[in-house]
Amino acid sequence: MEHGQDPERGQPIGRRIFLGTLGLGALGVVSAPLLQRGLEGFLGEAAQKDPTGLTGLLPNGGGFRYYSVTASVPRKNAGNYRLTVGGLVDRPASYTLDDLRALPQTRMVKDVQCVTGWRVPDTPFEGVRLSELLDAAGVRSSAGAVRFTCFDGAYSESLTLKQARRADVLVALRMQDKDISHHHGGPVRLYVAPMYFYKSAKWLSGIEVTEDVEPGYWEKRGYDIDAWVGRSNGRDDEPTT
C-alpha cells in the first residue's frame, strides 16, 4: 500500500539517519541514477521500520512515497512467487512469475494519484489485463466482485466485476520501464489506473471472485470503496485518464 500506514509497527529510525535523509533530498543528490536507486532502497527499508510515518513524507527520485501496513514483508522472486485465482470460477489457477510473463502484456502510461495528495505524472505500467485472467478462469454467473489479497498478510482490496474487467486494470509486472521492485509492491502488484493508488494493491498474491464487494484494508478505516480519482474521498483531483 502506498498511501497510508499502520502506526503500530517496527522500531523508529534514528534521528541522525532521518535528518541525514532530509539533507540528501534538499541537496538533490538523487539526480544521479545510482544514488537514486540507493536512496529508493534505503527509504523503502526505513519506511518499514518507522512507526512515526515520517519517512512516508519524503519523496524519492521517482516522486513516490513508501508505506506499508505491516512491520515487514517477505520477499518473493521467480522461484517462489505464486498468484492464485479462485473463488466463483470454473477453472481455478496458480501462476508463477514466468507464467505471467509469458502471457500477452499491455503497457499504459498514466498519472499515479495518491489520496493523500501527491501525484507522479506519466508513469508507465506493464502487465497482464486482469480481465484476461478472469476469462481464463471462467467466472460464474453468480459473481459480482473480485477480492485481492497480498503476501504481506494484511492488505486486501476489492473491485466490482465490471470495474475489474476494465481495460486499464492490470496485474502489473513492470513499472517505470523496469521490473517492479519489492518496495513498490513487486514482483507483482495490482494497477487500477483510474482510481486512487490505494486500490492498486502491492505484493499481490490472490485473486478471489466473490458475489459482493468486500471492503478492503483502508475502506474499513473510512476511505471510499469506489475510489475514482477526483470523484471520491472528498477530493477534486484531475482524473488520471
Coordinates of C-alpha atoms in Angstrom, one line a residue:
M1 CA 0.0 0.0 0.0
E2 CA 1.4 3.4 -1.0
H3 CA -0.7 6.0 0.7
G4 CA -1.3 5.1 4.4
Q5 CA 0.4 3.4 7.3
D6 CA -0.4 1.4 10.4
P7 CA 1.2 3.4 13.3
E8 CA 1.8 0.2 15.4
R9 CA 4.8 -1.3 13.6
G10 CA 8.6 -1.7 13.8
Q11 CA 11.1 0.5 15.6
P12 CA 11.7 4.2 14.8
I13 CA 14.6 5.1 12.6
G14 CA 17.4 7.1 14.3
R15 CA 17.1 10.8 14.4
R16 CA 20.5 11.2 12.7
I17 CA 19.5 8.9 9.9
F18 CA 16.2 10.8 9.4
L19 CA 17.9 14.2 9.4
G20 CA 20.6 12.9 7.0
T21 CA 17.9 11.7 4.6
L22 CA 16.3 15.1 4.6
G23 CA 19.6 16.7 3.8
L24 CA 20.1 14.4 0.8
G25 CA 16.7 15.3 -0.5
A26 CA 17.4 19.0 -0.1
L27 CA 20.7 18.8 -1.9
G28 CA 19.2 17.0 -4.9
V29 CA 21.7 14.1 -4.6
V30 CA 19.2 11.7 -6.1
S31 CA 19.7 13.2 -9.5
A32 CA 22.4 10.6 -10.1
P33 CA 20.8 7.3 -11.1
L34 CA 23.0 5.1 -9.0
L35 CA 22.5 7.2 -5.9
Q36 CA 18.8 7.5 -6.7
R37 CA 18.4 3.7 -6.7
G38 CA 20.3 3.5 -3.4
L39 CA 18.1 6.1 -1.8
E40 CA 15.0 4.4 -3.0
G41 CA 16.2 1.2 -1.4
F42 CA 17.1 3.0 1.8
L43 CA 13.7 4.7 2.1
G44 CA 11.9 1.5 1.4
E45 CA 13.7 -0.3 4.2
A46 CA 13.4 2.7 6.6
A47 CA 9.7 3.1 6.0
Q48 CA 9.1 -0.5 7.0
K49 CA 10.8 0.2 10.4
D50 CA 9.4 3.7 11.1
P51 CA 6.2 3.8 13.2
T52 CA 6.1 7.6 13.0
G53 CA 5.3 7.7 9.3
L54 CA 7.8 10.5 8.8
T55 CA 9.7 8.6 6.1
G56 CA 6.5 8.5 4.2
L57 CA 6.7 12.3 3.8
L58 CA 9.9 12.0 1.8
P59 CA 9.7 11.7 -2.0
N60 CA 12.4 9.6 -3.7
G61 CA 13.7 10.5 -7.1
G62 CA 10.6 9.0 -8.7
G63 CA 8.2 11.0 -6.6
F64 CA 6.7 8.1 -4.8
R65 CA 6.3 7.7 -1.0
Y66 CA 6.9 4.3 0.7
Y67 CA 4.3 2.9 3.0
S68 CA 3.3 -0.5 4.5
V69 CA 0.7 -1.7 6.9
T70 CA 2.9 -4.4 8.4
A71 CA 6.3 -4.4 10.1
S72 CA 7.9 -6.4 7.4
V73 CA 7.0 -8.1 4.1
P74 CA 8.6 -11.3 2.8
R75 CA 10.4 -11.1 -0.5
K76 CA 9.3 -13.1 -3.5
N77 CA 11.0 -14.0 -6.7
A78 CA 10.6 -16.1 -9.8
G79 CA 11.4 -19.2 -7.7
N80 CA 8.8 -18.8 -5.0
Y81 CA 6.1 -16.4 -6.3
R82 CA 2.6 -17.7 -6.9
L83 CA -0.6 -15.8 -7.9
T84 CA -3.8 -17.8 -7.3
V85 CA -7.1 -17.2 -9.0
G86 CA -10.1 -18.8 -7.4
G87 CA -13.5 -18.3 -5.8
L88 CA -16.5 -18.3 -8.1
V89 CA -14.7 -19.6 -11.1
D90 CA -14.8 -22.9 -13.1
R91 CA -11.1 -23.2 -13.6
P92 CA -9.0 -22.1 -10.5
A93 CA -5.4 -21.4 -11.4
S94 CA -2.0 -20.8 -9.9
Y95 CA 0.5 -18.7 -11.9
T96 CA 4.3 -18.4 -11.4
L97 CA 6.1 -15.3 -12.4
D98 CA 7.3 -16.9 -15.6
D99 CA 3.7 -17.9 -16.4
L100 CA 2.6 -14.3 -16.1
R101 CA 5.5 -13.0 -18.2
A102 CA 4.5 -15.5 -20.9
L103 CA 1.0 -14.0 -21.3
P104 CA 0.2 -11.0 -23.6
Q105 CA 1.4 -7.8 -22.0
T106 CA -0.3 -4.4 -22.0
R107 CA 1.6 -1.2 -21.5
M108 CA 0.0 2.1 -20.4
V109 CA 1.3 5.4 -19.3
K110 CA -0.8 7.4 -16.9
D111 CA -0.5 9.6 -13.8
V112 CA -0.5 8.0 -10.4
Q113 CA -2.6 9.9 -7.9
C114 CA -2.4 9.2 -4.1
V115 CA -5.4 10.0 -2.0
T116 CA -3.1 11.9 0.4
G117 CA -2.4 14.4 -2.4
W118 CA 0.9 13.5 -4.2
R119 CA 0.9 12.7 -7.9
V120 CA 3.5 11.1 -10.2
P121 CA 2.8 12.0 -13.8
D122 CA 3.3 9.9 -16.9
T123 CA 4.1 6.6 -15.1
P124 CA 4.5 3.5 -17.3
F125 CA 3.0 0.2 -16.1
E126 CA 3.1 -3.1 -18.0
G127 CA 1.4 -6.4 -17.2
V128 CA -1.5 -8.7 -17.9
R129 CA -5.0 -7.4 -18.1
L130 CA -7.0 -8.6 -15.2
S131 CA -9.9 -9.3 -17.5
E132 CA -7.8 -11.9 -19.3
L133 CA -7.0 -13.9 -16.1
L134 CA -10.7 -13.7 -15.2
D135 CA -11.8 -15.0 -18.6
A136 CA -9.2 -17.8 -18.4
A137 CA -10.7 -18.9 -15.0
G138 CA -14.3 -18.9 -16.2
V139 CA -16.2 -16.5 -14.0
R140 CA -19.5 -17.9 -12.8
S141 CA -22.8 -16.1 -13.3
S142 CA -23.3 -15.6 -9.6
A143 CA -20.2 -13.5 -9.4
G144 CA -20.3 -9.7 -8.8
A145 CA -16.9 -8.7 -7.5
V146 CA -13.2 -9.5 -7.2
R147 CA -11.2 -9.5 -4.0
F148 CA -7.4 -9.2 -3.9
T149 CA -5.1 -10.4 -1.2
C150 CA -1.4 -9.7 -0.6
F151 CA 1.5 -11.6 0.7
D152 CA 2.2 -9.0 3.4
G153 CA -0.5 -11.0 5.2
A154 CA -2.7 -7.9 6.0
Y155 CA -3.7 -5.9 2.9
S156 CA -6.7 -6.5 0.8
E157 CA -8.8 -4.7 -1.9
S158 CA -11.9 -5.3 -3.9
L159 CA -13.4 -4.1 -7.2
T160 CA -16.8 -4.8 -8.7
L161 CA -16.6 -7.3 -11.5
K162 CA -17.4 -4.5 -14.0
Q163 CA -14.5 -2.4 -12.7
A164 CA -12.2 -5.4 -12.7
R165 CA -12.9 -6.0 -16.4
R166 CA -11.8 -2.5 -17.4
A167 CA -9.0 -2.4 -20.0
D168 CA -7.0 -0.1 -17.7
V169 CA -6.8 -2.6 -14.8
L170 CA -3.6 -4.6 -14.8
V171 CA -1.9 -7.4 -12.9
A172 CA 1.4 -5.4 -13.3
L173 CA 4.9 -6.8 -13.6
R174 CA 6.8 -3.7 -14.7
M175 CA 6.7 -0.1 -13.6
Q176 CA 8.7 2.8 -14.9
D177 CA 10.1 0.5 -17.6
K178 CA 11.7 -2.0 -15.2
D179 CA 10.6 -4.9 -13.1
I180 CA 8.5 -3.8 -10.1
S181 CA 10.8 -3.7 -7.1
H182 CA 10.0 -5.2 -3.7
H183 CA 9.4 -1.7 -2.2
H184 CA 7.0 -0.8 -5.0
G185 CA 5.0 -4.0 -4.4
G186 CA 6.8 -6.4 -6.6
P187 CA 7.3 -8.8 -8.1
V188 CA 3.5 -8.4 -9.0
R189 CA 1.0 -5.8 -7.9
L190 CA -2.4 -4.6 -9.0
Y191 CA -2.7 -1.4 -11.0
V192 CA -6.1 0.3 -11.2
A193 CA -5.4 3.3 -13.4
P194 CA -8.5 5.5 -12.9
M195 CA -8.7 5.1 -9.1
Y196 CA -6.6 6.4 -6.2
F197 CA -3.5 4.4 -5.6
Y198 CA -4.7 2.6 -2.5
K199 CA -6.8 0.4 -4.9
S200 CA -3.6 -0.7 -6.6
A201 CA -2.7 -3.4 -4.0
K202 CA 1.0 -4.1 -3.6
W203 CA 2.5 -7.6 -3.2
L204 CA -0.4 -9.3 -4.9
S205 CA -0.8 -12.9 -4.1
G206 CA -4.5 -13.8 -4.6
I207 CA -7.5 -13.0 -6.8
E208 CA -10.8 -14.3 -5.5
V209 CA -14.0 -13.9 -7.4
T210 CA -16.9 -13.2 -5.0
E211 CA -20.6 -12.4 -5.0
D212 CA -20.2 -9.0 -3.5
V213 CA -17.6 -6.3 -2.9
E214 CA -15.8 -6.8 0.4
P215 CA -14.3 -3.6 1.9
G216 CA -10.5 -3.5 1.7
Y217 CA -8.0 -2.6 4.4
W218 CA -8.4 1.2 4.1
E219 CA -12.2 1.1 3.3
K220 CA -12.7 -0.5 6.7
R221 CA -10.9 2.6 8.0
G222 CA -13.0 5.2 6.3
Y223 CA -11.8 5.5 2.7
D224 CA -14.3 5.2 -0.2
I225 CA -14.8 1.8 -1.8
D226 CA -15.4 3.3 -5.2
A227 CA -12.2 5.4 -5.4
W228 CA -12.4 7.2 -8.7
V229 CA -9.7 10.0 -8.9
G230 CA -11.4 13.3 -8.4
R231 CA -14.8 11.8 -7.7
S232 CA -14.4 10.2 -4.3
N233 CA -12.9 10.7 -0.8
G234 CA -13.9 14.3 -0.8
R235 CA -11.2 15.3 -3.3
D236 CA -11.3 17.1 -6.7
D237 CA -8.1 16.0 -8.3
E238 CA -7.8 15.9 -12.1
P239 CA -8.6 12.4 -13.4
T240 CA -5.6 10.2 -14.3
T241 CA -7.2 9.0 -17.6

